Amino acid sequence: GNSVTQMEGPVTLSEEAFLTINCTYTATGYPSLFWYVQYPGEGLQLLLKATKADDKGSNKGFEATYRKETTSFHLEKGSVQVSDSAVYFCARSGGGADGLTFGKGTHLIIQP
Amino acid sequence: DSGVTQTPKHLITATGQRVTLRCSPRSGDLSVYWYQQSLDQGLQFLIQYYNGEERAKGNILERFSAQQFPDLHSELNLSSLELGDSALYFCASGGAAMNTEAFFGQGTRLTVV
């Protein structure tokens, strides 16, 4: 079936550091890819998305490029802030009647 | 604010009991998705309803059931509760297609004691 694998956390960085959170997905069908963010005590919020190969999603300084050749959708940000501390989920859709398939989440901690 | 409303926010109940979780989707959204989030299993898709009809089923136990009403709100019924059912239950709403984004509510935290 469909699956999404993302790097285990927690990931701890200093403010203004460069961020990469790796995500790979199973290549069945033609999925759309998403990054969601979950702040403490809240539901998931869509951060960015890409619907086809080579698309780049971007929002709030975060970027991710849909790479079909490597089945990846890595999340990057050039300079993180303390307020970026949250849990980040990579997800894919399509390929069958199973809703969105999420990775296990990466807990990001940004220290001042 | 995503526009998706879930009630209650917290629920504590005993093993063997039955509870009902409620979700009101964003205005105009016809799909409602239910997810379970636990520490060991992560986010698991349970079930989707579209305009009152069941559309897709995921890892939903037979003890669990859901429905979507004519006003599009949805209820998730959990029965014969076990300790392992303790989790965050999220509702999300969105369009009909599986490749569209979903808008999540703040979740119901269920604790079974």
PDB file of C-alpha atoms in Angstrom, chain A:
ATOM      1  CA  GLY A   1       0.000   0.000   0.000  1.00  0.00           C
ATOM      2  CA  ASN A   2       0.876   3.660   0.083  1.00  0.00           C
ATOM      3  CA  SER A   3       3.373   4.863   2.645  1.00  0.00           C
ATOM      4  CA  VAL A   4       5.340   7.946   3.595  1.00  0.00           C
ATOM      5  CA  THR A   5       8.650   7.851   5.424  1.00  0.00           C
ATOM      6  CA  GLN A   6      10.115  10.866   7.124  1.00  0.00           C
ATOM      7  CA  MET A   7      13.121  11.351   9.323  1.00  0.00           C
ATOM      8  CA  GLU A   8      12.723  10.591  12.994  1.00  0.00           C
ATOM      9  CA  GLY A   9      12.946  13.394  15.474  1.00  0.00           C
ATOM     10  CA  PRO A  10      13.267  15.312  17.540  1.00  0.00           C
ATOM     11  CA  VAL A  11      15.337  17.639  15.415  1.00  0.00           C
ATOM     12  CA  THR A  12      16.926  20.395  17.478  1.00  0.00           C
ATOM     13  CA  LEU A  13      18.387  23.484  15.783  1.00  0.00           C
ATOM     14  CA  SER A  14      19.492  26.933  16.775  1.00  0.00           C
ATOM     15  CA  GLU A  15      17.592  29.991  15.587  1.00  0.00           C
ATOM     16  CA  GLU A  16      18.591  31.085  12.051  1.00  0.00           C
ATOM     17  CA  ALA A  17      19.925  27.629  11.159  1.00  0.00           C
ATOM     18  CA  PHE A  18      19.094  25.915   7.867  1.00  0.00           C
ATOM     19  CA  LEU A  19      16.406  23.247   8.080  1.00  0.00           C
ATOM     20  CA  THR A  20      15.908  20.085   6.061  1.00  0.00           C
ATOM     21  CA  ILE A  21      13.353  17.436   6.971  1.00  0.00           C
ATOM     22  CA  ASN A  22      13.525  14.449   4.643  1.00  0.00           C
ATOM     23  CA  CYS A  23      10.429  12.762   3.251  1.00  0.00           C
ATOM     24  CA  THR A  24      10.063   9.915   0.758  1.00  0.00           C
ATOM     25  CA  TYR A  25       6.885   8.317  -0.510  1.00  0.00           C
ATOM     26  CA  THR A  26       5.828   5.163  -2.298  1.00  0.00           C
ATOM     27  CA  ALA A  27       5.509   5.759  -6.002  1.00  0.00           C
ATOM     28  CA  THR A  28       2.117   4.163  -6.716  1.00  0.00           C
ATOM     29  CA  GLY A  29      -0.175   6.275  -8.834  1.00  0.00           C
ATOM     30  CA  TYR A  30       0.206  10.034  -9.274  1.00  0.00           C
ATOM     31  CA  PRO A  31      -0.064  11.409  -5.767  1.00  0.00           C
ATOM     32  CA  SER A  32      -0.249  14.955  -4.594  1.00  0.00           C
ATOM     33  CA  LEU A  33       2.197  15.691  -1.794  1.00  0.00           C
ATOM     34  CA  PHE A  34       1.704  17.826   1.282  1.00  0.00           C
ATOM     35  CA  TRP A  35       3.458  19.147   4.353  1.00  0.00           C
ATOM     36  CA  TYR A  36       1.281  19.773   7.385  1.00  0.00           C
ATOM     37  CA  VAL A  37       2.344  21.415  10.651  1.00  0.00           C
ATOM     38  CA  GLN A  38       0.913  20.753  14.098  1.00  0.00           C
ATOM     39  CA  TYR A  39       1.511  23.261  16.876  1.00  0.00           C
ATOM     40  CA  PRO A  40       1.051  22.125  20.486  1.00  0.00           C
ATOM     41  CA  GLY A  41      -2.598  21.523  21.375  1.00  0.00           C
ATOM     42  CA  GLU A  42      -3.829  22.221  17.857  1.00  0.00           C
ATOM     43  CA  GLY A  43      -4.936  20.339  14.791  1.00  0.00           C
ATOM     44  CA  LEU A  44      -2.893  19.947  11.634  1.00  0.00           C
ATOM     45  CA  GLN A  45      -2.557  22.922   9.321  1.00  0.00           C
ATOM     46  CA  LEU A  46      -1.581  22.708   5.689  1.00  0.00           C
ATOM     47  CA  LEU A  47       1.857  24.259   5.205  1.00  0.00           C
ATOM     48  CA  LEU A  48       2.403  23.646   1.495  1.00  0.00           C
ATOM     49  CA  LYS A  49       1.585  21.262  -1.304  1.00  0.00           C
ATOM     50  CA  ALA A  50       2.644  20.121  -4.780  1.00  0.00           C
ATOM     51  CA  THR A  51       0.439  18.284  -7.211  1.00  0.00           C
ATOM     52  CA  LYS A  52       2.829  17.045  -9.899  1.00  0.00           C
ATOM     53  CA  ALA A  53       6.466  16.263 -10.553  1.00  0.00           C
ATOM     54  CA  ASP A  54       8.896  19.213 -10.354  1.00  0.00           C
ATOM     55  CA  ASP A  55       6.293  21.448  -8.702  1.00  0.00           C
ATOM     56  CA  LYS A  56       7.636  23.496  -5.806  1.00  0.00           C
ATOM     57  CA  GLY A  57       5.347  24.285  -2.897  1.00  0.00           C
ATOM     58  CA  SER A  58       6.228  27.238  -0.692  1.00  0.00           C
ATOM     59  CA  ASN A  59       4.773  29.090   2.263  1.00  0.00           C
ATOM     60  CA  LYS A  60       6.118  31.144   5.204  1.00  0.00           C
ATOM     61  CA  GLY A  61       9.707  30.641   4.035  1.00  0.00           C
ATOM     62  CA  PHE A  62       9.339  26.850   3.786  1.00  0.00           C
ATOM     63  CA  GLU A  63       9.828  25.087   0.456  1.00  0.00           C
ATOM     64  CA  ALA A  64       9.546  21.542  -0.882  1.00  0.00           C
ATOM     65  CA  THR A  65      10.012  20.218  -4.423  1.00  0.00           C
ATOM     66  CA  TYR A  66       8.170  17.183  -5.794  1.00  0.00           C
ATOM     67  CA  ARG A  67      10.971  14.892  -7.044  1.00  0.00           C
ATOM     68  CA  LYS A  68       9.567  11.945  -8.943  1.00  0.00           C
ATOM     69  CA  GLU A  69      12.958  10.445  -9.789  1.00  0.00           C
ATOM     70  CA  THR A  70      13.896  10.123  -6.110  1.00  0.00           C
ATOM     71  CA  THR A  71      10.290   9.854  -4.782  1.00  0.00           C
ATOM     72  CA  SER A  72      11.087  12.631  -2.332  1.00  0.00           C
ATOM     73  CA  PHE A  73       9.498  15.806  -1.012  1.00  0.00           C
ATOM     74  CA  HIS A  74      12.019  17.238   1.437  1.00  0.00           C
ATOM     75  CA  LEU A  75      11.024  20.288   3.489  1.00  0.00           C
ATOM     76  CA  GLU A  76      13.542  23.137   3.690  1.00  0.00           C
ATOM     77  CA  LYS A  77      13.785  26.559   5.273  1.00  0.00           C
ATOM     78  CA  GLY A  78      16.757  28.868   5.063  1.00  0.00           C
ATOM     79  CA  SER A  79      16.553  30.442   8.526  1.00  0.00           C
ATOM     80  CA  VAL A  80      14.349  28.942  11.219  1.00  0.00           C
ATOM     81  CA  GLN A  81      12.740  30.827  14.084  1.00  0.00           C
ATOM     82  CA  VAL A  82      11.710  29.743  17.575  1.00  0.00           C
ATOM     83  CA  SER A  83       8.097  30.033  16.424  1.00  0.00           C
ATOM     84  CA  ASP A  84       8.719  27.237  13.882  1.00  0.00           C
ATOM     85  CA  SER A  85       8.928  24.723  16.725  1.00  0.00           C
ATOM     86  CA  ALA A  86       6.184  22.185  15.996  1.00  0.00           C
ATOM     87  CA  VAL A  87       5.583  18.710  14.591  1.00  0.00           C
ATOM     88  CA  TYR A  88       5.805  18.462  10.796  1.00  0.00           C
ATOM     89  CA  PHE A  89       3.991  15.772   8.810  1.00  0.00           C
ATOM     90  CA  CYS A  90       4.635  14.761   5.237  1.00  0.00           C
ATOM     91  CA  ALA A  91       1.622  13.263   3.442  1.00  0.00           C
ATOM     92  CA  ARG A  92       0.587  11.863   0.095  1.00  0.00           C
ATOM     93  CA  SER A  93      -2.767  11.332  -1.490  1.00  0.00           C
ATOM     94  CA  GLY A  94      -4.140   9.515  -4.502  1.00  0.00           C
ATOM     95  CA  GLY A  95      -3.460   5.950  -5.498  1.00  0.00           C
ATOM     96  CA  GLY A  96      -6.590   4.553  -3.923  1.00  0.00           C
ATOM     97  CA  ALA A  97      -9.448   5.143  -1.543  1.00  0.00           C
ATOM     98  CA  ASP A  98      -7.431   5.605   1.614  1.00  0.00           C
ATOM     99  CA  GLY A  99      -7.493   9.315   2.292  1.00  0.00           C
ATOM    100  CA  LEU A 100      -4.239  11.067   2.968  1.00  0.00           C
ATOM    101  CA  THR A 101      -1.351   8.857   4.101  1.00  0.00           C
ATOM    102  CA  PHE A 102       0.843  10.590   6.659  1.00  0.00           C
ATOM    103  CA  GLY A 103       4.383  10.024   7.806  1.00  0.00           C
ATOM    104  CA  LYS A 104       4.950   9.591  11.537  1.00  0.00           C
ATOM    105  CA  GLY A 105       5.846  13.238  12.025  1.00  0.00           C
ATOM    106  CA  THR A 106       9.073  15.042  12.873  1.00  0.00           C
ATOM    107  CA  HIS A 107       9.230  17.069  16.066  1.00  0.00           C
ATOM    108  CA  LEU A 108      11.242  20.237  15.413  1.00  0.00           C
ATOM    109  CA  ILE A 109      12.680  22.199  18.321  1.00  0.00           C
ATOM    110  CA  ILE A 110      14.276  25.594  17.659  1.00  0.00           C
ATOM    111  CA  GLN A 111      16.418  27.018  20.448  1.00  0.00           C
ATOM    112  CA  PRO A 112      17.054  30.767  20.788  1.00  0.00           C
TER     113      PRO A 112
END
